[in-house]
Short mmCIF file of C-alpha atoms in Angstrom, two decimals:
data_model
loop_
_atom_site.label_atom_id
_atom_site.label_comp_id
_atom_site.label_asym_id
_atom_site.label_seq_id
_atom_site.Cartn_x
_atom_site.Cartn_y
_atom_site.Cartn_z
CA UNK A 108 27.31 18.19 -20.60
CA UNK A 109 27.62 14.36 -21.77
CA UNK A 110 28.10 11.93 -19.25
CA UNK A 111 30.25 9.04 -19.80
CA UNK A 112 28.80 5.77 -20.62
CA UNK A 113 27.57 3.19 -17.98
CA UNK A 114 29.57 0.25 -19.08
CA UNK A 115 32.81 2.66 -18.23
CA UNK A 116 31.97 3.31 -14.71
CA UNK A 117 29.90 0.00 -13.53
CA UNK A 118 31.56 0.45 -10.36
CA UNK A 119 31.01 3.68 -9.62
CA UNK A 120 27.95 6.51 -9.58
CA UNK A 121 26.61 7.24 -12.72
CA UNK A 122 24.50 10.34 -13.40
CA UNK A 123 22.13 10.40 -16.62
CA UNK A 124 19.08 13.03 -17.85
CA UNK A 125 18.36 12.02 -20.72
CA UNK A 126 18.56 8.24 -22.72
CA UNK A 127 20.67 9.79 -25.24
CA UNK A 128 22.94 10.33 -22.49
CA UNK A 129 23.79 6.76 -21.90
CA UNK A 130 25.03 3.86 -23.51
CA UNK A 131 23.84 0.38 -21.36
CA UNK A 132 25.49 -2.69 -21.51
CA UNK A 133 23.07 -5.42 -22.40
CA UNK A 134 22.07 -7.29 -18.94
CA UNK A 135 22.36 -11.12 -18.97
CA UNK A 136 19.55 -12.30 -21.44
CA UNK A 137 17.28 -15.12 -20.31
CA UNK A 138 17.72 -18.38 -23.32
CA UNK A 139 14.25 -18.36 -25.56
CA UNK A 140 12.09 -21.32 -25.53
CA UNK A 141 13.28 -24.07 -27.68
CA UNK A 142 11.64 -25.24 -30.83
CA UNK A 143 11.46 -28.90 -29.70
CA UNK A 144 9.32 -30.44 -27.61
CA UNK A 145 9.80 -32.41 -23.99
CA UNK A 146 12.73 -30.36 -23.56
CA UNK A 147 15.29 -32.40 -20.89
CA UNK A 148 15.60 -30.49 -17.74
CA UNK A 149 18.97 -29.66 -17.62
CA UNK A 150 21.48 -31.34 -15.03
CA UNK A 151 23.56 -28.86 -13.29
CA UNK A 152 27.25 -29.54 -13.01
CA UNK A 153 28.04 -27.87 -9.83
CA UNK A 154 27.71 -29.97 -6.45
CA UNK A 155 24.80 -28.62 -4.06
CA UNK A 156 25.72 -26.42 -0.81
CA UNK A 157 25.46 -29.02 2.17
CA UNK A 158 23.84 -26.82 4.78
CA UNK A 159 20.77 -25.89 2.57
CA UNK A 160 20.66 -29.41 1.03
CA UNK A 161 16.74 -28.56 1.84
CA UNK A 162 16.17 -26.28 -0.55
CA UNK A 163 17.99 -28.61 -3.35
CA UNK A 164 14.83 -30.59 -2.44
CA UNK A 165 12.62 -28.79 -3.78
CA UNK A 166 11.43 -29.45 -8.03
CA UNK A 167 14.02 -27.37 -9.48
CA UNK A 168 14.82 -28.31 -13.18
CA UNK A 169 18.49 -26.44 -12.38
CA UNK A 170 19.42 -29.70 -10.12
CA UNK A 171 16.69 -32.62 -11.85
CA UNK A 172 17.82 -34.84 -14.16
CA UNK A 173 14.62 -36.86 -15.33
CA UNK A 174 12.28 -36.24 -18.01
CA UNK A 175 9.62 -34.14 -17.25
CA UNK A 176 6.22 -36.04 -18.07
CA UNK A 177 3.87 -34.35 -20.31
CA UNK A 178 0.79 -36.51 -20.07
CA UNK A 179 -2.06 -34.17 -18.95
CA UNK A 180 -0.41 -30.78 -19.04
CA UNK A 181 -2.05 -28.59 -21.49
CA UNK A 182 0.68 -26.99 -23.83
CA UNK A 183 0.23 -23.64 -23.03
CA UNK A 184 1.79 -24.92 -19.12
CA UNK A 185 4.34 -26.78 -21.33
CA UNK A 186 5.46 -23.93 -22.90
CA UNK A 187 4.80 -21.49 -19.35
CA UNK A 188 7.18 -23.92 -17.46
CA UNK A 189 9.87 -23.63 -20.21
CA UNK A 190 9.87 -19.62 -19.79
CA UNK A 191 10.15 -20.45 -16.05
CA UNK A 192 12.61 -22.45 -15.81
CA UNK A 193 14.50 -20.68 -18.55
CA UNK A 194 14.08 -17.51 -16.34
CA UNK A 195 12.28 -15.81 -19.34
CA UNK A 196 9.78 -14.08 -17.02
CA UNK A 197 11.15 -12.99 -13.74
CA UNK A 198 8.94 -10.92 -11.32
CA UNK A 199 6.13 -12.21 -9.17
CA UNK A 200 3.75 -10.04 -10.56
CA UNK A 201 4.73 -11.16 -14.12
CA UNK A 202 4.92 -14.62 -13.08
CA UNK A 203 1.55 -14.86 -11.74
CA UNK A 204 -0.22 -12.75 -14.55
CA UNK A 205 1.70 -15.31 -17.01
CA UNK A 206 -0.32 -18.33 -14.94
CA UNK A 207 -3.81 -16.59 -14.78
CA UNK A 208 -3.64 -16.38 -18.65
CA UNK A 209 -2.19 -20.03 -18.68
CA UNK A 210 -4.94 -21.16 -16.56
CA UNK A 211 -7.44 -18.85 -18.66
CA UNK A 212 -6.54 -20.26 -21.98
CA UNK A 213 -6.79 -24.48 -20.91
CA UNK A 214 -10.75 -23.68 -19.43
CA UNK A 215 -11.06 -22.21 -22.97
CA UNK A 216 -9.51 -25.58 -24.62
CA UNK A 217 -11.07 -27.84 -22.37
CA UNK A 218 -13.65 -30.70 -22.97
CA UNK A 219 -15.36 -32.02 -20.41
CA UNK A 220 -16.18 -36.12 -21.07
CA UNK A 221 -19.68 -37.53 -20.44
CA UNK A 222 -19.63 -38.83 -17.47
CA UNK A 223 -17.68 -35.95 -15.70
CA UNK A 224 -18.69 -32.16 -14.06
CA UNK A 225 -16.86 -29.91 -15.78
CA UNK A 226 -15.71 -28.16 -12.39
CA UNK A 227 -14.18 -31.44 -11.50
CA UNK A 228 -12.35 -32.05 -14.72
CA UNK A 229 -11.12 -28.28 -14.32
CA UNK A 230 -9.76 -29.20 -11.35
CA UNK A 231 -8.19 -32.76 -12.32
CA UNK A 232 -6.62 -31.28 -15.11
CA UNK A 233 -5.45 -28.16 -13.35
CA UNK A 234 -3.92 -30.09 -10.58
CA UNK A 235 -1.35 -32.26 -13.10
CA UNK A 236 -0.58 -28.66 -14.82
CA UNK A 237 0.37 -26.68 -11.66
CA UNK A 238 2.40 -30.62 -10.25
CA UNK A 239 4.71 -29.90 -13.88
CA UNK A 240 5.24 -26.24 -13.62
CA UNK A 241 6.07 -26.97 -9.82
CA UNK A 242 8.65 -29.15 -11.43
CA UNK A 243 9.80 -26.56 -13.37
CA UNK A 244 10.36 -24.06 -10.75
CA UNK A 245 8.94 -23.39 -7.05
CA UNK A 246 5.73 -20.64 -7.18
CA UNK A 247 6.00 -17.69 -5.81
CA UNK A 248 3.63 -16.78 -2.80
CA UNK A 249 1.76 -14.38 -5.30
CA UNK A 250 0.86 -17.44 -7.65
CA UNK A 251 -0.11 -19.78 -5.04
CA UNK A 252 -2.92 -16.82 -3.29
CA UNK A 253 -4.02 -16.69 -6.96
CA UNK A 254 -4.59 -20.54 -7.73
CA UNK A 255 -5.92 -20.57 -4.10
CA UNK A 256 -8.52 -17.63 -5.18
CA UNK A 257 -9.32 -19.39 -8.34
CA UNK A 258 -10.04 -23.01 -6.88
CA UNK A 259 -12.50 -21.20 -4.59
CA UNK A 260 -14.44 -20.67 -7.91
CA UNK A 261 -14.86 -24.92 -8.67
CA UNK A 262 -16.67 -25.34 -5.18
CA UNK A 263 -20.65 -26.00 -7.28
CA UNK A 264 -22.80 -23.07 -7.24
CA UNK A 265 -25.63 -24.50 -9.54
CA UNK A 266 -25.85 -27.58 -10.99
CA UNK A 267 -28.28 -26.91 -13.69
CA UNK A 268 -26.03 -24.67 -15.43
CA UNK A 269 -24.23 -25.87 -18.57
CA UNK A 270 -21.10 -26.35 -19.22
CA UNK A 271 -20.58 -23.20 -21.23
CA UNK A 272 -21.69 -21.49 -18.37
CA UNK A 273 -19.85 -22.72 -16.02
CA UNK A 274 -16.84 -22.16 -18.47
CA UNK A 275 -18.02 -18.37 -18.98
CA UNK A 276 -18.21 -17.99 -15.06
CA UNK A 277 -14.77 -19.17 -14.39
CA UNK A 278 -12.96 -17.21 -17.16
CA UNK A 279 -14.61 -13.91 -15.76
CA UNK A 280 -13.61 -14.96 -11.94
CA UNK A 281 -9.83 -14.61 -13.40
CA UNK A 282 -10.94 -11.37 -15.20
CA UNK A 283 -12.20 -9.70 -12.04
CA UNK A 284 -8.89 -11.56 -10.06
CA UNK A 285 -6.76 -9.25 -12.52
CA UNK A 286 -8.75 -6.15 -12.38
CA UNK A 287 -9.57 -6.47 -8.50
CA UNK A 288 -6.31 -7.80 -6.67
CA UNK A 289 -3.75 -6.44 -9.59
CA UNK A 290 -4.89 -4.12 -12.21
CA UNK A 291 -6.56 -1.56 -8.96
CA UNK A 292 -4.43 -2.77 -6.70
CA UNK A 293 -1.54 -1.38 -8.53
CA UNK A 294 -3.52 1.78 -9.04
CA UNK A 295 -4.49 2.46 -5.58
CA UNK A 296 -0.93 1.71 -4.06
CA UNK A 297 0.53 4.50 -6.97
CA UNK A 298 -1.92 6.86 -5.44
CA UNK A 299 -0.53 6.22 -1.80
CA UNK A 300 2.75 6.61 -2.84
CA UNK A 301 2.92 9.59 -4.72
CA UNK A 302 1.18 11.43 -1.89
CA UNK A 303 4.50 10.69 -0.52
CA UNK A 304 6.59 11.91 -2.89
CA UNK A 305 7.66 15.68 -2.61
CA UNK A 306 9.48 18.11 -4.71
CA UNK A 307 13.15 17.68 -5.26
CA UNK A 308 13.11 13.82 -3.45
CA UNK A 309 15.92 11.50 -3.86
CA UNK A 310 14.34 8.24 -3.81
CA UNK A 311 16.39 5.56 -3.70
CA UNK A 312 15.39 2.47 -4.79
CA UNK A 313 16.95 -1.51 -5.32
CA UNK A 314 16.65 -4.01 -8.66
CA UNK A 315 13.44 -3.61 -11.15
CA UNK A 316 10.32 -3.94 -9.86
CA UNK A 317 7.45 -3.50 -12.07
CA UNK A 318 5.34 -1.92 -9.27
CA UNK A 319 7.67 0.72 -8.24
CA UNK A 320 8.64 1.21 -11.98
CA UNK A 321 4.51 1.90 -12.20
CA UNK A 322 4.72 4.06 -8.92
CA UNK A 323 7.78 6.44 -10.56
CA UNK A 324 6.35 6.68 -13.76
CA UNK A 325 3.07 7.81 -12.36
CA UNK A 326 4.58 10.60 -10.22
CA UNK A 327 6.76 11.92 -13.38
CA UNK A 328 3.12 12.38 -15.12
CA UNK A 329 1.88 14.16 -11.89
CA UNK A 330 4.44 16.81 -12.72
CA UNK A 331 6.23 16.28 -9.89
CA UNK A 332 9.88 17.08 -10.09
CA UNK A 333 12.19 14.30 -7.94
CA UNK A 334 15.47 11.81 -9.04
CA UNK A 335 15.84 7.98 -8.47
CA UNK A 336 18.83 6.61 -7.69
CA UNK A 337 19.00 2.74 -8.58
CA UNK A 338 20.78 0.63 -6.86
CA UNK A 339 21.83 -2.99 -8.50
CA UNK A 340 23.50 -6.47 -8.20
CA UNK A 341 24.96 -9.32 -10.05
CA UNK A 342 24.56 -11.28 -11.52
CA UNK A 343 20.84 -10.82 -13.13
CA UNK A 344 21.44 -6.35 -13.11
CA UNK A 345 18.01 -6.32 -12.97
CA UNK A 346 18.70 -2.13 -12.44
CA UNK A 347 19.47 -1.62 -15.73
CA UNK A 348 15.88 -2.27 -17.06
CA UNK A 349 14.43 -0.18 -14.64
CA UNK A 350 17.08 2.56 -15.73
CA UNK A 351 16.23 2.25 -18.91
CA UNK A 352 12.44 2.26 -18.47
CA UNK A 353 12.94 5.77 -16.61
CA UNK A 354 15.17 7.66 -18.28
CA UNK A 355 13.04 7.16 -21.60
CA UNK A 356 10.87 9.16 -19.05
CA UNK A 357 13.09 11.84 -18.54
CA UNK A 358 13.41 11.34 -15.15
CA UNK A 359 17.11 11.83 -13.92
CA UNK A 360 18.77 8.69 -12.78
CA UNK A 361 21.94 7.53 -10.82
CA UNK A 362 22.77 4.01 -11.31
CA UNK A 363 25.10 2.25 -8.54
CA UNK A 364 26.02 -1.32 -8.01
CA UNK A 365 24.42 -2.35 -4.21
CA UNK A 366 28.48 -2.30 -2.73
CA UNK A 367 28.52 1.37 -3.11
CA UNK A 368 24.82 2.22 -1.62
CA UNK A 369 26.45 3.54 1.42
CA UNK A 370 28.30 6.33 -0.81
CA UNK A 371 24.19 7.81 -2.29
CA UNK A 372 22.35 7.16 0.84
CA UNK A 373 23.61 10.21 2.55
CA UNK A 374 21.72 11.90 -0.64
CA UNK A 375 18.52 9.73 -0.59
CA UNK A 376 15.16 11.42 1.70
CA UNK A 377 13.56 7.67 1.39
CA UNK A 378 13.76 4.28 0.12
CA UNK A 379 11.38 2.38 -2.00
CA UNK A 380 11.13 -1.31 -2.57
CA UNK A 381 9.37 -3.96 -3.99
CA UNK A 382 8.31 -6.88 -2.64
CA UNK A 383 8.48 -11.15 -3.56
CA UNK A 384 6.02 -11.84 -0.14
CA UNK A 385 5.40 -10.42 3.05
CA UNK A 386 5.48 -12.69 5.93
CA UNK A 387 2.81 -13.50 8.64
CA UNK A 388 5.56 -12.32 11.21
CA UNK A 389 6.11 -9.18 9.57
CA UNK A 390 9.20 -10.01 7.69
CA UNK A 391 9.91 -8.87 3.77
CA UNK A 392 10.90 -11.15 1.52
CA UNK A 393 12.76 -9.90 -1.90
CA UNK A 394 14.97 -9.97 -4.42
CA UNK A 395 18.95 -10.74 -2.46
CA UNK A 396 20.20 -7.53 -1.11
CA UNK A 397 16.96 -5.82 -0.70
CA UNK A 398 18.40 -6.41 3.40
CA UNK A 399 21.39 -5.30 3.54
CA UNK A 400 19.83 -1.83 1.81
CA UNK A 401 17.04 -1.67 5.05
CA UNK A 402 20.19 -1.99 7.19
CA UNK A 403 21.77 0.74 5.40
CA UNK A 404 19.02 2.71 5.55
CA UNK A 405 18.08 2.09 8.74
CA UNK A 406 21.52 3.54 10.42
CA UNK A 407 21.42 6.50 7.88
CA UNK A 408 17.72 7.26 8.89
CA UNK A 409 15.83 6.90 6.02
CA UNK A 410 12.59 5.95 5.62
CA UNK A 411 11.89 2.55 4.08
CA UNK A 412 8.31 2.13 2.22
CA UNK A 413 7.83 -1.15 1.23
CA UNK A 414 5.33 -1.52 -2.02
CA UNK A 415 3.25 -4.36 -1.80
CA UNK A 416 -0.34 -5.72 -2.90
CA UNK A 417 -2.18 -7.46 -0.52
CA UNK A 418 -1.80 -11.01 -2.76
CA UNK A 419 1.60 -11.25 -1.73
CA UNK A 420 0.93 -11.45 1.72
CA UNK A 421 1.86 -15.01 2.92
CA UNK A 422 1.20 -17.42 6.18
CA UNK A 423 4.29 -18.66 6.07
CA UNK A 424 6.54 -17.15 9.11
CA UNK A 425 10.56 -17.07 8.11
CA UNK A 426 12.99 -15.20 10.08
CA UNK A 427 16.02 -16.25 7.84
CA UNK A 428 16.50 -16.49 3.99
CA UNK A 429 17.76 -20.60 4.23
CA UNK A 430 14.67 -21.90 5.32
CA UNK A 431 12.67 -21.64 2.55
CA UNK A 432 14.23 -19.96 -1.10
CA UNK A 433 14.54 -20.20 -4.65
CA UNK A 434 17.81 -21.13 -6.22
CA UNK A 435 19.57 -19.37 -9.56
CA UNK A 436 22.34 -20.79 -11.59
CA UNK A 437 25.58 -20.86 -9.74
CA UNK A 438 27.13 -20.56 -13.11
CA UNK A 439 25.90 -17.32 -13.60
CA UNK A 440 28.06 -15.93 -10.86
CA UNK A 441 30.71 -17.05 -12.66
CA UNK A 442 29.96 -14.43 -15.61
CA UNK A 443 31.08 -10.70 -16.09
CA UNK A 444 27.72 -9.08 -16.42
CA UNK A 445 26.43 -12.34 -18.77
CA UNK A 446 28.93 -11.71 -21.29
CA UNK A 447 31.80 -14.10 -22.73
CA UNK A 448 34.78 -12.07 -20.77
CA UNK A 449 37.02 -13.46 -18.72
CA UNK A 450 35.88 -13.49 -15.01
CA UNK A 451 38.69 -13.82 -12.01
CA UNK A 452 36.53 -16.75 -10.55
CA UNK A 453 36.32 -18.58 -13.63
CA UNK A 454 39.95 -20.67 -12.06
CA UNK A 455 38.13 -21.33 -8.96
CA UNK A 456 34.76 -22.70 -11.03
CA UNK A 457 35.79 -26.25 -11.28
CA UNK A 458 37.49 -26.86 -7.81
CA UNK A 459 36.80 -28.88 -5.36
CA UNK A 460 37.00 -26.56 -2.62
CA UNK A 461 34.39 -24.21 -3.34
CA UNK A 462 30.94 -24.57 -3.56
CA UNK A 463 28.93 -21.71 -5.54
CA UNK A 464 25.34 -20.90 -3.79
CA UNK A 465 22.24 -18.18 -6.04
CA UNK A 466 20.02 -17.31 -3.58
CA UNK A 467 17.37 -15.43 -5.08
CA UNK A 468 15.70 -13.63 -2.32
CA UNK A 469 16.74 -12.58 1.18
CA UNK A 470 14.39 -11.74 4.57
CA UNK A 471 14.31 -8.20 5.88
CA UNK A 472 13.22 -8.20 9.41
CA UNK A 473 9.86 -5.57 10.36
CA UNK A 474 12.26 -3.19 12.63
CA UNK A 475 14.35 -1.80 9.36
CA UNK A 476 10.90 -1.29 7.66
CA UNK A 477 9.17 2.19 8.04
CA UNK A 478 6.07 0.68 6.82
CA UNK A 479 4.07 -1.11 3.67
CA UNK A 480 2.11 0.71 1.09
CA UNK A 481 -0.83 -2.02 0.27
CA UNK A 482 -4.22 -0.92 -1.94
CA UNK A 483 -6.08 -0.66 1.39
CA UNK A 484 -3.72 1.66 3.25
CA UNK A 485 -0.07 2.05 4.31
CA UNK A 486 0.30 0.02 7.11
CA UNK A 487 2.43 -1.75 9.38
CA UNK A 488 4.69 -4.50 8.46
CA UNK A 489 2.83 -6.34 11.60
CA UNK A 490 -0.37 -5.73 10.34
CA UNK A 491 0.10 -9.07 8.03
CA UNK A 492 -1.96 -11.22 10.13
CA UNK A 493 -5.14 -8.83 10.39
CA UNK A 494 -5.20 -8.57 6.59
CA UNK A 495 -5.11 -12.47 6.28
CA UNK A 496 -7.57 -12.80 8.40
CA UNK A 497 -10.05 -10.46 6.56
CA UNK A 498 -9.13 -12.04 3.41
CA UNK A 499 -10.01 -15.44 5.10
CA UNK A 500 -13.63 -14.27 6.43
CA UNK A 501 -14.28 -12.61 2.99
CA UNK A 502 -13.47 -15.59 1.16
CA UNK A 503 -15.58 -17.89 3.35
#
């Protein structure tokens, strides 16, 4: 039997087998990277939210209104802080994989003057890079492990080797970066997982991330027969990518928007999400509304299984999403799923009175967490601080 399209029941439960089956509305597009050069950070209109006038603080190009200076920053970070900004690549996987190969491609370009090491000059110039595309937009915790893992690489090994060497040695320390802490990484959590996936499951799941995307996918090649039930928010709909990504699968679907999780979860054996950071003190950072799905979960009984590689895990101790975040466009909440139709707040988007606040991410706290599939094991949310401190020895 045909189902009916999704852009006819947004609100509601939508089953779909097959892609022919469905008709998606196109999510909200991020704007492609203009043609000219020193692109002006753009100014935003709307007045900032007074009681996180911190996070306003931080280089966001949403809120600056200077030039950004280009002196020094190789163009491949020109162009790699215009996607961010631009929210061209979203994910903290794809975001950091995006730097690696930014950071791969200037030791390639590089010349090192006379009087200079090259590891020093590598480090000089990678320092103004990494101060513009801070500008641009704040790193995730995934990109700052990884430029931490790679400056560990400048400290001199052996002076007598040549600069081609030394240019060689760095590119394959990114190389084995990718393949160790990513590629296998990614591999090895897929394998936990799926050992945790049995026959006729309901897995429930929140947004698009590209891990659990990998960790579904590799289960439906298994042969193993289960359905995914998407859950989704405004105003990105990141959902629908995901949707799309597994129905060309065949795998059967139900899309919902995150208001009406409470109406699938009595259907759902577990939960699976993805992950921006995990916290020293055990807390989960993700994409907004990633929480209030744990809470849901949590009173239903479900399992939660967080996915997350150990390069996410972060120092930093948070207990509540306005201490530390990353802002979207306010404007965007102001859209009907990014398209040109009229939206009830559009009256309200000029006033005075109200001030429009795009959190990006929220904190879920370790007690609505059944635990955290990572490439060494699935432990713990707690366990944060003996993995750092591994990591720390190794790297020593």
């Amino acid at each position: 039997a045909k189902h009916e399209p999704v852009d006819k029941l947004c609100g509601n439960l939508v089953s779909v087998t097959s892609e022919t089956d469905i008709k998606l509305p196109v999510a909200p597009q991020a704007k492609k990277l203009p043609g000219k050069s020193n692109p002006r950070l753009k100014k935003s209109s709307r007045k900032h939210v007074q009681w996180v006038q911190h996070l306003y603080s931080l280089p966001n190009p949403e809120y600056s209104s200077k030039l950004v200076n280009f002196n020094g920053v190789h163009p491949s970070f020109v162009k790699l802080g215009v996607w961010y900004s631009e929210r061209v690549i979203l994910g903290s996987n794809e975001r950091c994989f995006a730097l690696l190969g930014a950071i791969k491609t200037l030791i390639e370009d590089i010349e090192t003057p006379p009087t200079q090491d090259f590891y020093r000059h590598v480090e000089d110039m990678l320092q103004s890079c990494t101060n513009y595309l801070q500008e641009c937009r704040p790193f995730a915790v995934s990109m700052s492990n990884a430029l931490r893992s790679f400056k560990l690489q400048l400290r001199p090994v052996d002076s007598s080797l040549s600069d081609e060497e030394k240019r060689a040695r760095l590119l394959g320390a990114i190389e084995t970066y990718i393949s160790n802490d990513m590629v296998k990484a990614w591999d090895a959590i897929c394998l936990r997982v799926n050992e945790k996936i049995w026959e006729e499951d309901v897995i429930l799941t929140y947004g698009c991330s590209s891990l659990i995307s990998k960790i579904l996918l590799r289960a439906k090649n298994n042969g193993k027969n289960f359905s995914v039930i998407i859950a989704d928010s405004r105003p990105l709909l990141e959902g629908r990518e995901l949707l799309r990504r597994l129905v060309s699968a065949r795998i059967k679907c139900s899309y919902v928007l995150n208001d009406h999780h409470s109406s699938v979860m009595k259907r759902a054996s577990k939960v699976l999400v993805g992950a921006h950071a995990l916290l020293t003190n055990g807390c989960l950072m993700s994409r907004i509304g990633t929480a209030q799905l744990a809470l849901a979960a949590h009173n239903f009984n479900k399992p939660v299984l967080v996915c997350c590689e150990i390069y996410k895990f972060s120092e930093r101790v948070q207990t509540d999403s306005f201490e530390y975040n990353d802002i979207g466009d306010p404007d965007l909440l102001y859209s009907v799923d990014g398209s040109s139709a009229p939206s009830p707040l559009r009256s309200y988007r000029n006033s005075s009175k109200l001030d429009t606040l795009n959190l990006l991410y929220d904190i879920t706290p370790p007690y609505l967490i059944t635990g955290v599939a990572t490439e060494s094991a699935i432990l713990p949310c707690t366990s944060v601080p003996a993995i750092l401190r591994i990591n720390s020895a190794e790297n020593m």
